[in-house]
mmCIF file of C-alpha atoms and ligand atoms in Angstrom:
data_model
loop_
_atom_site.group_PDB
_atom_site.id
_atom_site.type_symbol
_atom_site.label_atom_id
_atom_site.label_comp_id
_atom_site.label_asym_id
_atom_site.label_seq_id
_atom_site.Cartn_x
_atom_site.Cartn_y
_atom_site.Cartn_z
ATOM 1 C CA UNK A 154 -9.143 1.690 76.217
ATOM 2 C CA UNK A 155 -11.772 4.199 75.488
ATOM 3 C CA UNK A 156 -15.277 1.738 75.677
ATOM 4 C CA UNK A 157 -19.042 2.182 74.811
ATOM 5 C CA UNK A 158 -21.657 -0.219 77.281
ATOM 6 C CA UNK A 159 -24.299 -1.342 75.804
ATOM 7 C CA UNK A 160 -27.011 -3.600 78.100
ATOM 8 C CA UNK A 161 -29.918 -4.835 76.450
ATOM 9 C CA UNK A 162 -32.675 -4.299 78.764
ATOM 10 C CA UNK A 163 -35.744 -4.410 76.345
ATOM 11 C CA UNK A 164 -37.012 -7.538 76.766
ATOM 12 C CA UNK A 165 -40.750 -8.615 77.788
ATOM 13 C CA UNK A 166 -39.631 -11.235 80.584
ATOM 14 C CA UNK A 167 -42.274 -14.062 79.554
ATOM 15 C CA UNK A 168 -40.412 -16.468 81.340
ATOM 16 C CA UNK A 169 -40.316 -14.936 84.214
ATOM 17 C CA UNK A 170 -43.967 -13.920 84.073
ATOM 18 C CA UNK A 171 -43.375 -10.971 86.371
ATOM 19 C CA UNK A 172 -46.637 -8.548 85.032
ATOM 20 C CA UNK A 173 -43.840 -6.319 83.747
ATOM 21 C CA UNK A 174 -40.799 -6.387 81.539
ATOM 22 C CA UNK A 175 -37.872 -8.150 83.272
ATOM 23 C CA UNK A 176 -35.409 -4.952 83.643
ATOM 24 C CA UNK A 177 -38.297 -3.770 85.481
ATOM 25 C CA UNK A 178 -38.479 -6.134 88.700
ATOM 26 C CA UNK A 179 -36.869 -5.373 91.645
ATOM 27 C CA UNK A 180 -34.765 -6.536 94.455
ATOM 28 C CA UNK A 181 -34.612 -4.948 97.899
ATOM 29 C CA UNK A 182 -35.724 -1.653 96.066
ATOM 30 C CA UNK A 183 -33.456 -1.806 93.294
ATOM 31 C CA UNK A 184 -34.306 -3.228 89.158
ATOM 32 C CA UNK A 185 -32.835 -5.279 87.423
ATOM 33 C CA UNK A 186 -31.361 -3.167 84.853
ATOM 34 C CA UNK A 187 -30.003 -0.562 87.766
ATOM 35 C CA UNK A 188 -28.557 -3.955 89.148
ATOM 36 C CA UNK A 189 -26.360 -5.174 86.418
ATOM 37 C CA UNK A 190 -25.289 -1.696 85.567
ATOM 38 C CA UNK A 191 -23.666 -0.817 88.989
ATOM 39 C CA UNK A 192 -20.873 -2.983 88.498
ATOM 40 C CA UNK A 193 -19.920 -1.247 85.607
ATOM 41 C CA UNK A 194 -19.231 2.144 87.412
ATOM 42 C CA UNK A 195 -16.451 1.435 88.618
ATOM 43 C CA UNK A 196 -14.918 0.980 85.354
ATOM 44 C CA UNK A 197 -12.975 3.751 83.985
ATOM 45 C CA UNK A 198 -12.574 2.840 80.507
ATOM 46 C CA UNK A 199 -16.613 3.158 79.930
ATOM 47 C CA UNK A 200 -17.104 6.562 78.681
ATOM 48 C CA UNK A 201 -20.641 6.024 77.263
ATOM 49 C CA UNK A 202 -23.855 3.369 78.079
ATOM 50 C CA UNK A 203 -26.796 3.064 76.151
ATOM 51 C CA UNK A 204 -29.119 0.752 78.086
ATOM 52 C CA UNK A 205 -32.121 -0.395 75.522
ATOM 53 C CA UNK A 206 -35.604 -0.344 76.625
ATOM 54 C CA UNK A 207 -38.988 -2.011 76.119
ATOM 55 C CA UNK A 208 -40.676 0.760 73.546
ATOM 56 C CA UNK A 209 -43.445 0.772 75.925
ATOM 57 C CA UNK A 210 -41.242 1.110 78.641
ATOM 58 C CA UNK A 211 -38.570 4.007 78.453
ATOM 59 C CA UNK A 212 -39.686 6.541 81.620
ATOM 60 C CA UNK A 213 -39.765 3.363 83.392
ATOM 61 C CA UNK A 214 -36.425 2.464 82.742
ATOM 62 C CA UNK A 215 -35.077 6.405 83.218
ATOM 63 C CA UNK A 216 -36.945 6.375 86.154
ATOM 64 C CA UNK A 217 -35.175 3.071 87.533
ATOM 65 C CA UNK A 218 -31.653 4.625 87.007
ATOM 66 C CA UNK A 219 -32.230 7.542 88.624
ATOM 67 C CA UNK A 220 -29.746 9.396 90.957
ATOM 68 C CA UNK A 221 -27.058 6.856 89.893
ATOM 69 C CA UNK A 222 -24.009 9.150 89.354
ATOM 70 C CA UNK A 223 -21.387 8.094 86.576
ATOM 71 C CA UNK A 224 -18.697 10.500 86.481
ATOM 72 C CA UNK A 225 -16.778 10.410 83.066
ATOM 73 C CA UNK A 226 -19.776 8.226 81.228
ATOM 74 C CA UNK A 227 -22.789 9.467 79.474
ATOM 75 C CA UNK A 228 -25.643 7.263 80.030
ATOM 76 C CA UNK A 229 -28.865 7.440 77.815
ATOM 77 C CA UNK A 230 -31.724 5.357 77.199
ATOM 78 C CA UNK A 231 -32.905 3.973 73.874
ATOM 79 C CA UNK A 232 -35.634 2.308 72.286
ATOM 80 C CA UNK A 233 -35.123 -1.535 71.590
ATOM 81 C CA UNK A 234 -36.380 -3.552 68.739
ATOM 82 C CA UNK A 235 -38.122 -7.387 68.456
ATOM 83 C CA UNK A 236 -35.433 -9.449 69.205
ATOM 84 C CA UNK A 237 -32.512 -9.435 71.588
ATOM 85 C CA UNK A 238 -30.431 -8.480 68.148
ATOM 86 C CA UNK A 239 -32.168 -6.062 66.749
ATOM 87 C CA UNK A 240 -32.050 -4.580 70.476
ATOM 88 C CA UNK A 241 -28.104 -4.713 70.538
ATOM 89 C CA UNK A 242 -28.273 -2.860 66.875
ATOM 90 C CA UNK A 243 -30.050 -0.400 67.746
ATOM 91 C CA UNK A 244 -27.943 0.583 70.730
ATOM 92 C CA UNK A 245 -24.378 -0.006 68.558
ATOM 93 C CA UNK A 246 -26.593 2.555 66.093
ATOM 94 C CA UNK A 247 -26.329 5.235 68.895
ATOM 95 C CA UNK A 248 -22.791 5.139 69.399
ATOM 96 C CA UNK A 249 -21.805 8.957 69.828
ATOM 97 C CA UNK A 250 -18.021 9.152 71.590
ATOM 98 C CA UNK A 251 -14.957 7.600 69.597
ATOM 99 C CA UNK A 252 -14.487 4.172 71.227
ATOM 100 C CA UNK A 253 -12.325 0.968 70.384
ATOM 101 C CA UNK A 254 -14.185 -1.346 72.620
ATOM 102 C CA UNK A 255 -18.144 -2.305 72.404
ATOM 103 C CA UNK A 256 -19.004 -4.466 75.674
ATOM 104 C CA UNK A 257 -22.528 -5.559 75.808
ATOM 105 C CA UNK A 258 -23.926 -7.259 79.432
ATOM 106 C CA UNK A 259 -27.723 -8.565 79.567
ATOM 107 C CA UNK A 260 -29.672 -6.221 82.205
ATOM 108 C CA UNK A 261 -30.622 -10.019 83.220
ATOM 109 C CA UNK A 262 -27.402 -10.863 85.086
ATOM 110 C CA UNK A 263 -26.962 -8.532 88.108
ATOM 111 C CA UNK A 264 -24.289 -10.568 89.385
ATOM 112 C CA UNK A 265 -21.409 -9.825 87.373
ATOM 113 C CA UNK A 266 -18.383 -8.598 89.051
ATOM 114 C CA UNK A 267 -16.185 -5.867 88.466
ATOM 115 C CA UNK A 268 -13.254 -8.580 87.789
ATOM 116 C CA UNK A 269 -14.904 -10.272 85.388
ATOM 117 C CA UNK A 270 -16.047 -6.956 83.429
ATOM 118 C CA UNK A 271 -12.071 -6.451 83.440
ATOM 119 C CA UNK A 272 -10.630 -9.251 82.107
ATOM 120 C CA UNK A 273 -13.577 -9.547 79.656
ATOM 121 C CA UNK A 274 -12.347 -5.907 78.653
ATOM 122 C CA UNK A 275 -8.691 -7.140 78.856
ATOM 123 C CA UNK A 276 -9.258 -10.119 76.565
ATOM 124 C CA UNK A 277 -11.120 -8.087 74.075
ATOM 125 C CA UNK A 278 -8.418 -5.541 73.635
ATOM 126 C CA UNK A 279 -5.473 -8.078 73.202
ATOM 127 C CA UNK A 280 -7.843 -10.959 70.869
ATOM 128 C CA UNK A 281 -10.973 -8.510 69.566
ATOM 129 C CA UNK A 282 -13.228 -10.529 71.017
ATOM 130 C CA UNK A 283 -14.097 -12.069 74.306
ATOM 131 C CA UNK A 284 -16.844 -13.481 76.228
ATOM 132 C CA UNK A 285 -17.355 -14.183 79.922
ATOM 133 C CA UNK A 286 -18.664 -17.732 80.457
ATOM 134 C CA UNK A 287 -18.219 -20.510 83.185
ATOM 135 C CA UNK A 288 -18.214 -24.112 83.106
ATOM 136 C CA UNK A 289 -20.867 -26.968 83.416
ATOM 137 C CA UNK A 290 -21.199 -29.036 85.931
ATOM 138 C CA UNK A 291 -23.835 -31.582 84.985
ATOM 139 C CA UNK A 292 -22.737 -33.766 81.689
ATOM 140 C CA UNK A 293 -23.952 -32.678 78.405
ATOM 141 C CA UNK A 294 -25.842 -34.712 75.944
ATOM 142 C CA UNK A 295 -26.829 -33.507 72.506
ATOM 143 C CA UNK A 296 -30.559 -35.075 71.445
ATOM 144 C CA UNK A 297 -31.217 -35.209 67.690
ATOM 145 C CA UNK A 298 -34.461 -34.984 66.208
ATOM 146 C CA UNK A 299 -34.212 -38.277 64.933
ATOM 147 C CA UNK A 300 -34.491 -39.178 68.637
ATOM 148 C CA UNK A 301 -30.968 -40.121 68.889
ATOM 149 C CA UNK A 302 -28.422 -39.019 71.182
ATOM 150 C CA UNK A 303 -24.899 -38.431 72.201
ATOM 151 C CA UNK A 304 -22.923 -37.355 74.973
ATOM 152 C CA UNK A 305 -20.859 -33.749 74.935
ATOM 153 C CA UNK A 306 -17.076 -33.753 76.349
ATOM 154 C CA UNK A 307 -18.012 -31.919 79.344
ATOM 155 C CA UNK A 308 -14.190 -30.749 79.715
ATOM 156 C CA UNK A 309 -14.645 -28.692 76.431
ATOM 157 C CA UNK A 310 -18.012 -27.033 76.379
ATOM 158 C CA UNK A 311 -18.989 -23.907 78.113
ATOM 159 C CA UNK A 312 -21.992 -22.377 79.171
ATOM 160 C CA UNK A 313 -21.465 -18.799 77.453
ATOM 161 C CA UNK A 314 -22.649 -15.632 79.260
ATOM 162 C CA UNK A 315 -22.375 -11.796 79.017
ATOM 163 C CA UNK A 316 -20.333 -9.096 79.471
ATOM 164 C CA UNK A 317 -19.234 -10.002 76.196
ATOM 165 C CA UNK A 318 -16.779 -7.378 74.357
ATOM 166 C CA UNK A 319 -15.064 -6.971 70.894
ATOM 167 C CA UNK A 320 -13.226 -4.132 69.212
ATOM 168 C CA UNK A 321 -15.871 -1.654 67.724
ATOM 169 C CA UNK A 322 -15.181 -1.562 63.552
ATOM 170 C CA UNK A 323 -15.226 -5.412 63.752
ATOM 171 C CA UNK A 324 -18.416 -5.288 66.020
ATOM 172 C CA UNK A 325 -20.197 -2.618 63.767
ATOM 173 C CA UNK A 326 -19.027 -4.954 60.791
ATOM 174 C CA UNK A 327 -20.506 -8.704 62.438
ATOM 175 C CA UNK A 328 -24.310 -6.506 62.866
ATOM 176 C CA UNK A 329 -24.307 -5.580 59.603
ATOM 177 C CA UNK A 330 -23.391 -8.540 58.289
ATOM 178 C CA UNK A 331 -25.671 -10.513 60.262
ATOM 179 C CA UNK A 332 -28.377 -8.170 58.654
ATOM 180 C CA UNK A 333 -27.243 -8.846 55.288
ATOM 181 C CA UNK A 334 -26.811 -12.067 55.350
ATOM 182 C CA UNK A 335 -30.134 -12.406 57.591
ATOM 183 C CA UNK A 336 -27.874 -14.610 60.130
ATOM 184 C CA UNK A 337 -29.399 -14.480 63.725
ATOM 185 C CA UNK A 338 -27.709 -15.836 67.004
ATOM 186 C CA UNK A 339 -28.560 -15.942 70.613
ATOM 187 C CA UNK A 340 -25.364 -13.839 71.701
ATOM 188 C CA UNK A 341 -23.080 -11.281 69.862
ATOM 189 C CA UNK A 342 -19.919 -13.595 70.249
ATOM 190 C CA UNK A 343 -22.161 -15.899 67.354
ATOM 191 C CA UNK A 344 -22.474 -12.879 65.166
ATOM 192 C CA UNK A 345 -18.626 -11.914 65.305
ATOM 193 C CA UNK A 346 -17.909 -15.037 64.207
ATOM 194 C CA UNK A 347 -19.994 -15.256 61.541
ATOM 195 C CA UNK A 348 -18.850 -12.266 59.747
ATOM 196 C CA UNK A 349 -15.464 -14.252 59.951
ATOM 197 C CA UNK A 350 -13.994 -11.423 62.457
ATOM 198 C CA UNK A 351 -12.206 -12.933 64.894
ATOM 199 C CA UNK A 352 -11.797 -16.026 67.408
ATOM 200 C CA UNK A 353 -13.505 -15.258 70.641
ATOM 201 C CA UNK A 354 -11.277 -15.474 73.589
ATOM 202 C CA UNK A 355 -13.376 -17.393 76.382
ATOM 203 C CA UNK A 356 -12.864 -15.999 79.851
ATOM 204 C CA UNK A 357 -14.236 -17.587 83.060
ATOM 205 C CA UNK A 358 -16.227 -15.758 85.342
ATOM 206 C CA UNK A 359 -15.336 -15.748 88.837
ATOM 207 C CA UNK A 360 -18.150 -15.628 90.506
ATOM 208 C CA UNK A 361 -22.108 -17.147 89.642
ATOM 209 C CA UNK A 362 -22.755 -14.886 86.923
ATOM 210 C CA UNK A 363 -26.676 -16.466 86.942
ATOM 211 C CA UNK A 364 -28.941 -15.321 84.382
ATOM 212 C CA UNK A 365 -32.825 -14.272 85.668
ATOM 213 C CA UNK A 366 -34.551 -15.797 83.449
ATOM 214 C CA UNK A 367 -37.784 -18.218 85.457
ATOM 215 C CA UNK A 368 -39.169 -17.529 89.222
ATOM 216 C CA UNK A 369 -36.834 -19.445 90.542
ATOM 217 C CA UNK A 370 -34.087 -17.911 89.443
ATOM 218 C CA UNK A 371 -34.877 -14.485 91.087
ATOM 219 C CA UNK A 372 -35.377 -15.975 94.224
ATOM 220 C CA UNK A 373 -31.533 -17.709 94.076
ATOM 221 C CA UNK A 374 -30.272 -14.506 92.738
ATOM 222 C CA UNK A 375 -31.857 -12.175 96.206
ATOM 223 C CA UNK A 376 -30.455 -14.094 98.226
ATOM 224 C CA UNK A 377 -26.748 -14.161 96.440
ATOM 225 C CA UNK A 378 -27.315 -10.181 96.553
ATOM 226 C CA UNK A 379 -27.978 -10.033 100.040
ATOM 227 C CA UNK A 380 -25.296 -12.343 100.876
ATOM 228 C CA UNK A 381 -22.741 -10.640 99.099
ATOM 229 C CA UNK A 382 -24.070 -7.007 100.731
ATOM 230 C CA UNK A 383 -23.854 -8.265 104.186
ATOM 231 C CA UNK A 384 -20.372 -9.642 103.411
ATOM 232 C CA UNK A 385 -19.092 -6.111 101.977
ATOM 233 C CA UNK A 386 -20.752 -3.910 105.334
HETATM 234 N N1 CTP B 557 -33.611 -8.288 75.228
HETATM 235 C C1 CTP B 557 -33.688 -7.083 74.526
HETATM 236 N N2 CTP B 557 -34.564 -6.956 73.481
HETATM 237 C C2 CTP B 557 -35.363 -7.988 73.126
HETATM 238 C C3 CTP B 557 -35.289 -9.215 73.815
HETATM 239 C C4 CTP B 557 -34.390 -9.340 74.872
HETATM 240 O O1 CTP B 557 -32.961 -6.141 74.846
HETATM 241 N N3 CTP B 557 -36.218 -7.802 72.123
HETATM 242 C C5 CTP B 557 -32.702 -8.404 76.386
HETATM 243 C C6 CTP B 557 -33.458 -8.732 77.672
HETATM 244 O O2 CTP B 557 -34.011 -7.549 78.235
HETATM 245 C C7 CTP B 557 -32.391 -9.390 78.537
HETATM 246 C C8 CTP B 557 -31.440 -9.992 77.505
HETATM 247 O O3 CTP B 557 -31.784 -9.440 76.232
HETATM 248 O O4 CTP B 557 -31.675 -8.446 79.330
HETATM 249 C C9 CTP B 557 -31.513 -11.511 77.494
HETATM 250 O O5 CTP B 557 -32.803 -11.932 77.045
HETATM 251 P P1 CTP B 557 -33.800 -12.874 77.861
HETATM 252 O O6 CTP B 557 -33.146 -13.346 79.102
HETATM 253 O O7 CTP B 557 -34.378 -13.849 76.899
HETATM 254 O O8 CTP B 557 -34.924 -11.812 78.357
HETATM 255 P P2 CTP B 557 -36.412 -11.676 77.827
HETATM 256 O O9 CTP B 557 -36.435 -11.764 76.356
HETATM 257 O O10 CTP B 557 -36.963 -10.440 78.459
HETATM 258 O O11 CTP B 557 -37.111 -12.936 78.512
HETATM 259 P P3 CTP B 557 -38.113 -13.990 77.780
HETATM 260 O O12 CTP B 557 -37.319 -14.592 76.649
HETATM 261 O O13 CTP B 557 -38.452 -14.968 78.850
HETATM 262 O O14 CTP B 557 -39.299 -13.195 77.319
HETATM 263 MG MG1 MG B 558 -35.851 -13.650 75.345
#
């Protein structure tokens, strides 16, 4: 199934609190963004990725994917907007090669595996919509402003990630009707369903799929890298 990646890479990274845009910081040598793109070489059904940049940041990013080969994919980088959304629009925007699949994976999670970009892609083809995700292990408890609270059923929630993929009309459809209808969510899955497209088919990652987003979190995340190199030499 002929696909188009898009990976949001345009955000500042205030959490982390780096001194540069997240996409930017590297591990043993290598960014972020370069990072969670690799896995996605391997795929064959990619035949285009648009990787969205900070505005201020766009040699940068060219110049931390370069030398990657993708044979069979164009890759190109674009301008990103103020919001993760409007970042993911304006990469769907750019679209050039007839695809049927739109997958979308955060430049923030350089773990992903080439499994769970698969059945991602897999679930997406056969429902139109899918999202990789993974379960929590702590209980859940839901605190109301009224100070209030309530425990979640643990057995039914997940802890939603990316790659996330859908078919491409309905995905061009959910951004402009999240425009519209001025509707914004945290991930694309939210948006999909919103514009009443589809049910999104929830597929469990099969590996930590982590998410850089504080210090900490690129400090767990080397080490996983280096683990997993020294595991594959
Ligand atoms: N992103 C983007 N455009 C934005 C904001 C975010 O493309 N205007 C991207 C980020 O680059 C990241 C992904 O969306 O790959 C998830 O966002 P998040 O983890 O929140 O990254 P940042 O927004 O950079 O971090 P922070 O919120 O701490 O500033
Ligand atoms: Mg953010």
């Amino acid at each position: 199934v002929r696909t188009a990646l898009i990976v949001p890479a345009a955000g500042s990274g205030v959490r982390l609190g780096a001194g540069r845009q997240k996409a930017l910081v590297e591990i043993d040598g290598r960014a972020l963004v370069r990072l969670a793109l690799e896995p996605f070489v391997a795929v064959a059904h990619i035949v285009e990725a648009i990787v969205v940049a900070p505005r201020g940041a766009m040699a940068e990013i060219q110049n931390a994917l370069k030398g990657m080969t993708w044979p069979g994919c164009e890759l190109r980088v674009v301008a990103g907007g103020e919001t993760r959304q409007d970042s993911v629009r304006s990469g769907l925007g750019t679209i050039e090669s007839e695809v049927s699949l739109v997958c979308v994976h955060d430049a923030a999670r350089p773990l992903v595996t080439q499994a769970t970009i698969m059945r991602v892609l897999a679930a997406a083809a056969e429902h139109g919509a899918a999202t990789a995700a993974s379960r929590p292990s702590d209980s859940l408890r839901v605190v109301r402003e009224d100070g209030t609270t309530q425990p979640v059923d643990r057995d039914k929630a997940w802890l939603v990630e990316t790659p996330q993929a859908f078919g491409y009309d309905l995905f061009k459809r959910a951004h402009q009707h999240a425009t519209a209808v001025r509707f914004a969510g945290t991930d694309d899955a939210s948006l999909v369903e919103a514009c009443g497209g589809a049910t999104i088919a929830v597929v469990e990652s099969d590996a930590l799929n982590l998410k850089i987003t504080r210090p900490e979190d690129l400090e767990v995340v080397s080490v996983l890298l280096r683990t997993r190199s020294t595991r594959t030499l």
